[in-house]
mmCIF file of N, CA, C and O in Angstrom:
data_model
loop_
_atom_site.group_PDB
_atom_site.id
_atom_site.type_symbol
_atom_site.label_atom_id
_atom_site.label_comp_id
_atom_site.label_asym_id
_atom_site.label_seq_id
_atom_site.Cartn_x
_atom_site.Cartn_y
_atom_site.Cartn_z
ATOM 1 N N GLY A 1 34.307 -8.095 -0.227
ATOM 2 C CA GLY A 1 35.403 -7.290 0.204
ATOM 3 C C GLY A 1 35.055 -6.556 1.490
ATOM 4 O O GLY A 1 33.927 -6.566 1.949
ATOM 5 N N PHE A 2 36.051 -5.970 2.069
ATOM 6 C CA PHE A 2 35.895 -5.235 3.312
ATOM 7 C C PHE A 2 36.350 -3.801 3.137
ATOM 8 O O PHE A 2 37.221 -3.518 2.333
ATOM 9 N N GLU A 3 35.776 -2.917 3.896
ATOM 10 C CA GLU A 3 36.144 -1.505 3.873
ATOM 11 C C GLU A 3 36.321 -1.053 5.315
ATOM 12 O O GLU A 3 35.486 -1.319 6.168
ATOM 13 N N ARG A 4 37.415 -0.379 5.588
ATOM 14 C CA ARG A 4 37.680 0.075 6.948
ATOM 15 C C ARG A 4 36.804 1.283 7.259
ATOM 16 O O ARG A 4 36.758 2.247 6.513
ATOM 17 N N VAL A 5 36.077 1.207 8.361
ATOM 18 C CA VAL A 5 35.213 2.291 8.798
ATOM 19 C C VAL A 5 35.430 2.470 10.290
ATOM 20 O O VAL A 5 35.232 1.546 11.069
ATOM 21 N N GLY A 6 35.842 3.664 10.696
ATOM 22 C CA GLY A 6 36.084 3.921 12.117
ATOM 23 C C GLY A 6 37.120 2.966 12.643
ATOM 24 O O GLY A 6 38.208 2.853 12.098
ATOM 25 N N GLY A 7 36.797 2.235 13.707
ATOM 26 C CA GLY A 7 37.736 1.308 14.297
ATOM 27 C C GLY A 7 37.581 -0.110 13.802
ATOM 28 O O GLY A 7 38.268 -1.013 14.259
ATOM 29 N N GLY A 8 36.661 -0.351 12.850
ATOM 30 C CA GLY A 8 36.436 -1.723 12.402
ATOM 31 C C GLY A 8 36.291 -1.815 10.904
ATOM 32 O O GLY A 8 36.623 -0.890 10.174
ATOM 33 N N TYR A 9 35.833 -2.964 10.459
ATOM 34 C CA TYR A 9 35.653 -3.216 9.039
ATOM 35 C C TYR A 9 34.201 -3.596 8.772
ATOM 36 O O TYR A 9 33.549 -4.227 9.591
ATOM 37 N N LEU A 10 33.715 -3.185 7.618
ATOM 38 C CA LEU A 10 32.368 -3.560 7.195
ATOM 39 C C LEU A 10 32.473 -4.587 6.084
ATOM 40 O O LEU A 10 33.328 -4.466 5.204
ATOM 41 N N THR A 11 31.592 -5.582 6.088
ATOM 42 C CA THR A 11 31.522 -6.518 4.974
ATOM 43 C C THR A 11 30.851 -5.798 3.803
ATOM 44 O O THR A 11 30.241 -4.737 3.969
ATOM 45 N N GLU A 12 30.912 -6.389 2.653
ATOM 46 C CA GLU A 12 30.270 -5.818 1.460
ATOM 47 C C GLU A 12 28.778 -5.611 1.716
ATOM 48 O O GLU A 12 28.221 -4.569 1.401
ATOM 49 N N ARG A 13 28.146 -6.603 2.298
ATOM 50 C CA ARG A 13 26.699 -6.520 2.568
ATOM 51 C C ARG A 13 26.395 -5.387 3.549
ATOM 52 O O ARG A 13 25.444 -4.637 3.363
ATOM 53 N N GLU A 14 27.182 -5.269 4.624
ATOM 54 C CA GLU A 14 26.958 -4.207 5.600
ATOM 55 C C GLU A 14 27.168 -2.838 4.965
ATOM 56 O O GLU A 14 26.450 -1.893 5.241
ATOM 57 N N ARG A 15 28.158 -2.730 4.085
ATOM 58 C CA ARG A 15 28.452 -1.449 3.436
ATOM 59 C C ARG A 15 27.301 -1.036 2.532
ATOM 60 O O ARG A 15 26.906 0.118 2.481
ATOM 61 N N ARG A 16 26.722 -2.005 1.821
ATOM 62 C CA ARG A 16 25.594 -1.687 0.926
ATOM 63 C C ARG A 16 24.375 -1.225 1.705
ATOM 64 O O ARG A 16 23.617 -0.391 1.244
ATOM 65 N N SER A 17 24.156 -1.792 2.893
ATOM 66 C CA SER A 17 22.947 -1.458 3.634
ATOM 67 C C SER A 17 23.143 -0.340 4.650
ATOM 68 O O SER A 17 22.180 0.134 5.237
ATOM 69 N N ALA A 18 24.368 0.102 4.856
ATOM 70 C CA ALA A 18 24.647 1.127 5.868
ATOM 71 C C ALA A 18 23.943 2.436 5.514
ATOM 72 O O ALA A 18 24.044 2.937 4.401
ATOM 73 N N GLY A 19 23.219 3.003 6.474
ATOM 74 C CA GLY A 19 22.583 4.303 6.279
ATOM 75 C C GLY A 19 21.472 4.317 5.263
ATOM 76 O O GLY A 19 21.181 5.337 4.670
ATOM 77 N N ARG A 20 20.838 3.184 5.044
ATOM 78 C CA ARG A 20 19.835 3.130 3.993
ATOM 79 C C ARG A 20 18.433 2.863 4.506
ATOM 80 O O ARG A 20 17.571 2.443 3.772
ATOM 81 N N ASP A 21 18.208 3.069 5.788
ATOM 82 C CA ASP A 21 16.871 2.880 6.327
ATOM 83 C C ASP A 21 16.081 4.177 6.221
ATOM 84 O O ASP A 21 16.651 5.252 6.113
ATOM 85 N N LEU A 22 14.770 4.040 6.264
ATOM 86 C CA LEU A 22 13.919 5.220 6.312
ATOM 87 C C LEU A 22 14.057 5.862 7.685
ATOM 88 O O LEU A 22 14.229 5.169 8.686
ATOM 89 N N THR A 23 13.946 7.171 7.720
ATOM 90 C CA THR A 23 13.883 7.840 9.016
ATOM 91 C C THR A 23 12.510 7.537 9.615
ATOM 92 O O THR A 23 11.598 7.082 8.914
ATOM 93 N N GLU A 24 12.359 7.797 10.883
ATOM 94 C CA GLU A 24 11.066 7.557 11.542
ATOM 95 C C GLU A 24 9.939 8.348 10.867
ATOM 96 O O GLU A 24 8.873 7.789 10.573
ATOM 97 N N PRO A 25 10.155 9.654 10.565
ATOM 98 C CA PRO A 25 9.084 10.399 9.863
ATOM 99 C C PRO A 25 8.799 9.842 8.461
ATOM 100 O O PRO A 25 7.649 9.850 8.020
ATOM 101 N N GLU A 26 9.828 9.359 7.762
ATOM 102 C CA GLU A 26 9.610 8.787 6.430
ATOM 103 C C GLU A 26 8.802 7.496 6.524
ATOM 104 O O GLU A 26 7.895 7.260 5.723
ATOM 105 N N ARG A 27 9.139 6.654 7.500
ATOM 106 C CA ARG A 27 8.380 5.408 7.666
ATOM 107 C C ARG A 27 6.933 5.723 8.044
ATOM 108 O O ARG A 27 5.996 5.105 7.535
ATOM 109 N N ASP A 28 6.742 6.689 8.933
ATOM 110 C CA ASP A 28 5.382 7.100 9.312
ATOM 111 C C ASP A 28 4.614 7.594 8.088
ATOM 112 O O ASP A 28 3.432 7.274 7.919
ATOM 113 N N ALA A 29 5.288 8.378 7.237
ATOM 114 C CA ALA A 29 4.646 8.895 6.021
ATOM 115 C C ALA A 29 4.241 7.750 5.098
ATOM 116 O O ALA A 29 3.129 7.747 4.546
ATOM 117 N N LEU A 30 5.129 6.768 4.930
ATOM 118 C CA LEU A 30 4.810 5.621 4.082
ATOM 119 C C LEU A 30 3.620 4.852 4.655
ATOM 120 O O LEU A 30 2.691 4.498 3.916
ATOM 121 N N GLU A 31 3.640 4.606 5.958
ATOM 122 C CA GLU A 31 2.527 3.892 6.581
ATOM 123 C C GLU A 31 1.215 4.665 6.437
ATOM 124 O O GLU A 31 0.174 4.069 6.167
ATOM 125 N N ASP A 32 1.273 5.986 6.584
ATOM 126 C CA ASP A 32 0.073 6.809 6.401
ATOM 127 C C ASP A 32 -0.442 6.712 4.968
ATOM 128 O O ASP A 32 -1.656 6.606 4.737
ATOM 129 N N MET A 33 0.489 6.771 3.998
ATOM 130 C CA MET A 33 0.079 6.653 2.593
ATOM 131 C C MET A 33 -0.561 5.303 2.328
ATOM 132 O O MET A 33 -1.574 5.218 1.628
ATOM 133 N N LEU A 34 0.024 4.231 2.885
ATOM 134 C CA LEU A 34 -0.533 2.898 2.672
ATOM 135 C C LEU A 34 -1.915 2.768 3.312
ATOM 136 O O LEU A 34 -2.803 2.143 2.725
ATOM 137 N N ARG A 35 -2.097 3.360 4.487
ATOM 138 C CA ARG A 35 -3.408 3.319 5.146
ATOM 139 C C ARG A 35 -4.461 4.076 4.334
ATOM 140 O O ARG A 35 -5.616 3.674 4.280
ATOM 141 N N GLY A 36 -4.060 5.169 3.709
ATOM 142 C CA GLY A 36 -4.997 5.991 2.956
ATOM 143 C C GLY A 36 -5.114 5.628 1.487
ATOM 144 O O GLY A 36 -5.872 6.259 0.750
ATOM 145 N N LEU A 37 -4.375 4.606 1.060
ATOM 146 C CA LEU A 37 -4.353 4.249 -0.356
ATOM 147 C C LEU A 37 -5.692 3.688 -0.812
ATOM 148 O O LEU A 37 -6.301 2.848 -0.136
ATOM 149 N N VAL A 38 -6.170 4.201 -1.929
ATOM 150 C CA VAL A 38 -7.392 3.704 -2.569
ATOM 151 C C VAL A 38 -7.089 3.503 -4.041
ATOM 152 O O VAL A 38 -6.062 3.950 -4.541
ATOM 153 N N VAL A 39 -7.992 2.795 -4.721
ATOM 154 C CA VAL A 39 -7.786 2.530 -6.150
ATOM 155 C C VAL A 39 -8.072 3.815 -6.922
ATOM 156 O O VAL A 39 -9.134 3.994 -7.509
ATOM 157 N N GLU A 40 -7.136 4.712 -6.869
ATOM 158 C CA GLU A 40 -7.217 6.013 -7.524
ATOM 159 C C GLU A 40 -5.812 6.337 -8.029
ATOM 160 O O GLU A 40 -4.854 6.323 -7.250
ATOM 161 N N ARG A 41 -5.696 6.611 -9.298
ATOM 162 C CA ARG A 41 -4.379 6.799 -9.910
ATOM 163 C C ARG A 41 -3.486 7.792 -9.186
ATOM 164 O O ARG A 41 -2.307 7.535 -8.960
ATOM 165 N N GLN A 42 -4.026 8.916 -8.800
ATOM 166 C CA GLN A 42 -3.213 9.959 -8.175
ATOM 167 C C GLN A 42 -2.628 9.489 -6.841
ATOM 168 O O GLN A 42 -1.463 9.732 -6.559
ATOM 169 N N LYS A 43 -3.425 8.825 -6.032
ATOM 170 C CA LYS A 43 -2.949 8.326 -4.726
ATOM 171 C C LYS A 43 -1.840 7.292 -4.915
ATOM 172 O O LYS A 43 -0.818 7.315 -4.232
ATOM 173 N N ILE A 44 -2.055 6.369 -5.844
ATOM 174 C CA ILE A 44 -1.060 5.326 -6.105
ATOM 175 C C ILE A 44 0.211 5.956 -6.672
ATOM 176 O O ILE A 44 1.325 5.597 -6.286
ATOM 177 N N LYS A 45 0.052 6.940 -7.548
ATOM 178 C CA LYS A 45 1.200 7.635 -8.141
ATOM 179 C C LYS A 45 2.032 8.341 -7.066
ATOM 180 O O LYS A 45 3.264 8.279 -7.083
ATOM 181 N N GLU A 46 1.365 8.998 -6.136
ATOM 182 C CA GLU A 46 2.083 9.706 -5.070
ATOM 183 C C GLU A 46 2.880 8.735 -4.200
ATOM 184 O O GLU A 46 4.040 8.992 -3.871
ATOM 185 N N CYS A 47 2.266 7.626 -3.851
ATOM 186 C CA CYS A 47 2.939 6.638 -3.012
ATOM 187 C C CYS A 47 4.092 5.985 -3.780
ATOM 188 O O CYS A 47 5.181 5.777 -3.228
ATOM 189 N N MET A 48 3.878 5.690 -5.056
ATOM 190 C CA MET A 48 4.933 5.123 -5.886
ATOM 191 C C MET A 48 6.114 6.094 -5.980
ATOM 192 O O MET A 48 7.274 5.693 -5.847
ATOM 193 N N GLY A 49 5.836 7.373 -6.194
ATOM 194 C CA GLY A 49 6.894 8.374 -6.276
ATOM 195 C C GLY A 49 7.697 8.439 -4.997
ATOM 196 O O GLY A 49 8.936 8.531 -5.023
ATOM 197 N N PHE A 50 7.012 8.370 -3.856
ATOM 198 C CA PHE A 50 7.702 8.364 -2.565
ATOM 199 C C PHE A 50 8.624 7.156 -2.478
ATOM 200 O O PHE A 50 9.797 7.279 -2.118
ATOM 201 N N CYS A 51 8.105 5.982 -2.804
ATOM 202 C CA CYS A 51 8.890 4.750 -2.706
ATOM 203 C C CYS A 51 10.105 4.787 -3.625
ATOM 204 O O CYS A 51 11.208 4.401 -3.223
ATOM 205 N N ILE A 52 9.925 5.264 -4.827
ATOM 206 C CA ILE A 52 11.042 5.316 -5.770
ATOM 207 C C ILE A 52 12.066 6.351 -5.325
ATOM 208 O O ILE A 52 13.273 6.136 -5.440
ATOM 209 N N SER A 53 11.608 7.464 -4.767
ATOM 210 C CA SER A 53 12.557 8.495 -4.306
ATOM 211 C C SER A 53 13.358 8.016 -3.098
ATOM 212 O O SER A 53 14.424 8.560 -2.813
ATOM 213 N N LYS A 54 12.878 7.001 -2.404
ATOM 214 C CA LYS A 54 13.571 6.433 -1.234
ATOM 215 C C LYS A 54 14.110 5.043 -1.559
ATOM 216 O O LYS A 54 14.247 4.194 -0.687
ATOM 217 N N ALA A 55 14.456 4.811 -2.812
ATOM 218 C CA ALA A 55 14.877 3.484 -3.274
ATOM 219 C C ALA A 55 16.053 2.913 -2.489
ATOM 220 O O ALA A 55 16.202 1.698 -2.387
ATOM 221 N N ALA A 56 16.882 3.760 -1.912
ATOM 222 C CA ALA A 56 18.010 3.267 -1.125
ATOM 223 C C ALA A 56 17.525 2.460 0.078
ATOM 224 O O ALA A 56 18.249 1.619 0.598
ATOM 225 N N ALA A 57 16.292 2.687 0.509
ATOM 226 C CA ALA A 57 15.713 1.960 1.643
ATOM 227 C C ALA A 57 14.739 0.887 1.144
ATOM 228 O O ALA A 57 13.754 0.568 1.806
ATOM 229 N N ALA A 58 15.036 0.309 -0.022
ATOM 230 C CA ALA A 58 14.122 -0.635 -0.664
ATOM 231 C C ALA A 58 13.714 -1.787 0.244
ATOM 232 O O ALA A 58 12.537 -2.162 0.276
ATOM 233 N N ALA A 59 14.649 -2.342 0.994
ATOM 234 C CA ALA A 59 14.319 -3.487 1.851
ATOM 235 C C ALA A 59 13.265 -3.111 2.891
ATOM 236 O O ALA A 59 12.313 -3.863 3.123
ATOM 237 N N GLU A 60 13.404 -1.947 3.497
ATOM 238 C CA GLU A 60 12.429 -1.517 4.499
ATOM 239 C C GLU A 60 11.088 -1.181 3.850
ATOM 240 O O GLU A 60 10.024 -1.463 4.418
ATOM 241 N N ILE A 61 11.124 -0.611 2.655
ATOM 242 C CA ILE A 61 9.885 -0.297 1.933
ATOM 243 C C ILE A 61 9.141 -1.593 1.593
ATOM 244 O O ILE A 61 7.938 -1.700 1.805
ATOM 245 N N VAL A 62 9.867 -2.580 1.098
ATOM 246 C CA VAL A 62 9.254 -3.873 0.770
ATOM 247 C C VAL A 62 8.665 -4.505 2.022
ATOM 248 O O VAL A 62 7.541 -5.019 1.997
ATOM 249 N N GLU A 63 9.407 -4.455 3.114
ATOM 250 C CA GLU A 63 8.920 -5.016 4.375
ATOM 251 C C GLU A 63 7.634 -4.324 4.830
ATOM 252 O O GLU A 63 6.667 -4.980 5.230
ATOM 253 N N THR A 64 7.596 -3.004 4.716
ATOM 254 C CA THR A 64 6.424 -2.235 5.145
ATOM 255 C C THR A 64 5.207 -2.556 4.269
ATOM 256 O O THR A 64 4.102 -2.767 4.782
ATOM 257 N N ILE A 65 5.413 -2.618 2.964
ATOM 258 C CA ILE A 65 4.306 -2.938 2.052
ATOM 259 C C ILE A 65 3.840 -4.372 2.268
ATOM 260 O O ILE A 65 2.632 -4.651 2.276
ATOM 261 N N THR A 66 4.781 -5.291 2.469
ATOM 262 C CA THR A 66 4.431 -6.693 2.714
ATOM 263 C C THR A 66 3.584 -6.825 3.975
ATOM 264 O O THR A 66 2.574 -7.536 3.987
ATOM 265 N N GLU A 67 3.993 -6.135 5.031
ATOM 266 C CA GLU A 67 3.216 -6.155 6.271
ATOM 267 C C GLU A 67 1.809 -5.608 6.026
ATOM 268 O O GLU A 67 0.827 -6.160 6.519
ATOM 269 N N ALA A 68 1.724 -4.523 5.255
ATOM 270 C CA ALA A 68 0.421 -3.908 4.972
ATOM 271 C C ALA A 68 -0.481 -4.853 4.178
ATOM 272 O O ALA A 68 -1.694 -4.869 4.373
ATOM 273 N N LEU A 69 0.114 -5.649 3.299
ATOM 274 C CA LEU A 69 -0.669 -6.597 2.503
ATOM 275 C C LEU A 69 -1.059 -7.835 3.299
ATOM 276 O O LEU A 69 -1.984 -8.547 2.918
ATOM 277 N N SER A 70 -0.368 -8.099 4.389
ATOM 278 C CA SER A 70 -0.580 -9.319 5.163
ATOM 279 C C SER A 70 -1.639 -9.190 6.249
ATOM 280 O O SER A 70 -1.995 -10.189 6.872
ATOM 281 N N LEU A 71 -2.127 -7.997 6.479
ATOM 282 C CA LEU A 71 -3.121 -7.793 7.537
ATOM 283 C C LEU A 71 -4.462 -8.394 7.114
ATOM 284 O O LEU A 71 -5.054 -7.988 6.118
ATOM 285 N N ALA A 72 -4.921 -9.363 7.877
ATOM 286 C CA ALA A 72 -6.163 -10.068 7.535
ATOM 287 C C ALA A 72 -7.379 -9.146 7.549
ATOM 288 O O ALA A 72 -8.310 -9.317 6.764
ATOM 289 N N GLU A 73 -7.364 -8.145 8.441
ATOM 290 C CA GLU A 73 -8.542 -7.277 8.590
ATOM 291 C C GLU A 73 -8.638 -6.179 7.519
ATOM 292 O O GLU A 73 -9.630 -5.467 7.455
ATOM 293 N N THR A 74 -7.629 -6.067 6.673
ATOM 294 C CA THR A 74 -7.636 -5.032 5.635
ATOM 295 C C THR A 74 -8.685 -5.361 4.575
ATOM 296 O O THR A 74 -8.706 -6.471 4.039
ATOM 297 N N PRO A 75 -9.545 -4.406 4.244
ATOM 298 C CA PRO A 75 -10.560 -4.643 3.201
ATOM 299 C C PRO A 75 -9.912 -4.945 1.841
ATOM 300 O O PRO A 75 -8.845 -4.418 1.520
ATOM 301 N N VAL A 76 -10.582 -5.784 1.069
ATOM 302 C CA VAL A 76 -10.056 -6.206 -0.236
ATOM 303 C C VAL A 76 -9.754 -5.019 -1.152
ATOM 304 O O VAL A 76 -8.688 -4.987 -1.787
ATOM 305 N N PRO A 77 -10.616 -3.999 -1.259
ATOM 306 C CA PRO A 77 -10.282 -2.876 -2.158
ATOM 307 C C PRO A 77 -8.964 -2.180 -1.786
ATOM 308 O O PRO A 77 -8.203 -1.765 -2.659
ATOM 309 N N LYS A 78 -8.676 -2.087 -0.495
ATOM 310 C CA LYS A 78 -7.414 -1.468 -0.058
ATOM 311 C C LYS A 78 -6.236 -2.361 -0.434
ATOM 312 O O LYS A 78 -5.186 -1.886 -0.859
ATOM 313 N N LYS A 79 -6.399 -3.679 -0.308
ATOM 314 C CA LYS A 79 -5.341 -4.609 -0.705
ATOM 315 C C LYS A 79 -5.094 -4.522 -2.211
ATOM 316 O O LYS A 79 -3.957 -4.586 -2.660
ATOM 317 N N ILE A 80 -6.159 -4.370 -2.970
ATOM 318 C CA ILE A 80 -6.010 -4.234 -4.425
ATOM 319 C C ILE A 80 -5.228 -2.964 -4.754
ATOM 320 O O ILE A 80 -4.336 -2.979 -5.605
ATOM 321 N N ALA A 81 -5.527 -1.870 -4.073
ATOM 322 C CA ALA A 81 -4.782 -0.625 -4.290
ATOM 323 C C ALA A 81 -3.305 -0.826 -3.981
ATOM 324 O O ALA A 81 -2.432 -0.342 -4.706
ATOM 325 N N ARG A 82 -3.004 -1.559 -2.917
ATOM 326 C CA ARG A 82 -1.612 -1.823 -2.541
ATOM 327 C C ARG A 82 -0.935 -2.717 -3.577
ATOM 328 O O ARG A 82 0.252 -2.547 -3.864
ATOM 329 N N LEU A 83 -1.683 -3.668 -4.145
ATOM 330 C CA LEU A 83 -1.116 -4.501 -5.205
ATOM 331 C C LEU A 83 -0.837 -3.675 -6.460
ATOM 332 O O LEU A 83 0.163 -3.896 -7.144
ATOM 333 N N PHE A 84 -1.716 -2.723 -6.769
ATOM 334 C CA PHE A 84 -1.445 -1.807 -7.884
ATOM 335 C C PHE A 84 -0.161 -1.028 -7.626
ATOM 336 O O PHE A 84 0.644 -0.815 -8.530
ATOM 337 N N LEU A 85 0.028 -0.603 -6.389
ATOM 338 C CA LEU A 85 1.263 0.101 -6.018
ATOM 339 C C LEU A 85 2.484 -0.772 -6.282
ATOM 340 O O LEU A 85 3.446 -0.327 -6.903
ATOM 341 N N VAL A 86 2.436 -2.018 -5.819
ATOM 342 C CA VAL A 86 3.556 -2.938 -6.036
ATOM 343 C C VAL A 86 3.814 -3.100 -7.526
ATOM 344 O O VAL A 86 4.954 -3.047 -7.988
ATOM 345 N N SER A 87 2.757 -3.290 -8.285
ATOM 346 C CA SER A 87 2.888 -3.454 -9.744
ATOM 347 C C SER A 87 3.550 -2.231 -10.376
ATOM 348 O O SER A 87 4.443 -2.361 -11.214
ATOM 349 N N ASP A 88 3.138 -1.042 -9.956
ATOM 350 C CA ASP A 88 3.713 0.190 -10.507
ATOM 351 C C ASP A 88 5.171 0.368 -10.114
ATOM 352 O O ASP A 88 5.988 0.838 -10.897
ATOM 353 N N ILE A 89 5.524 -0.020 -8.901
ATOM 354 C CA ILE A 89 6.912 0.100 -8.457
ATOM 355 C C ILE A 89 7.806 -0.838 -9.256
ATOM 356 O O ILE A 89 8.921 -0.487 -9.631
ATOM 357 N N LEU A 90 7.282 -2.044 -9.514
ATOM 358 C CA LEU A 90 8.075 -3.016 -10.285
ATOM 359 C C LEU A 90 8.219 -2.559 -11.709
ATOM 360 O O LEU A 90 9.168 -2.769 -12.364
#
């Protein structure tokens, strides 16, 4: 379906995603948390809480975590912590 917004119309998909990105400071905070993430329950819990509280920006959060997991130079223990985060979010 379509919804009239301003001078035009939004598709259903555009309406669902409108205004749902992280702000620049929120994205920076997520990236900082991912960089500092270690296999420690409290750190993973804090990052998970942030991600869940920003669930409206799920696509950007998934993209950011995916990018963080894809870096070849990232040490294995940090990747494991990020995988624990993904597991907890799911």
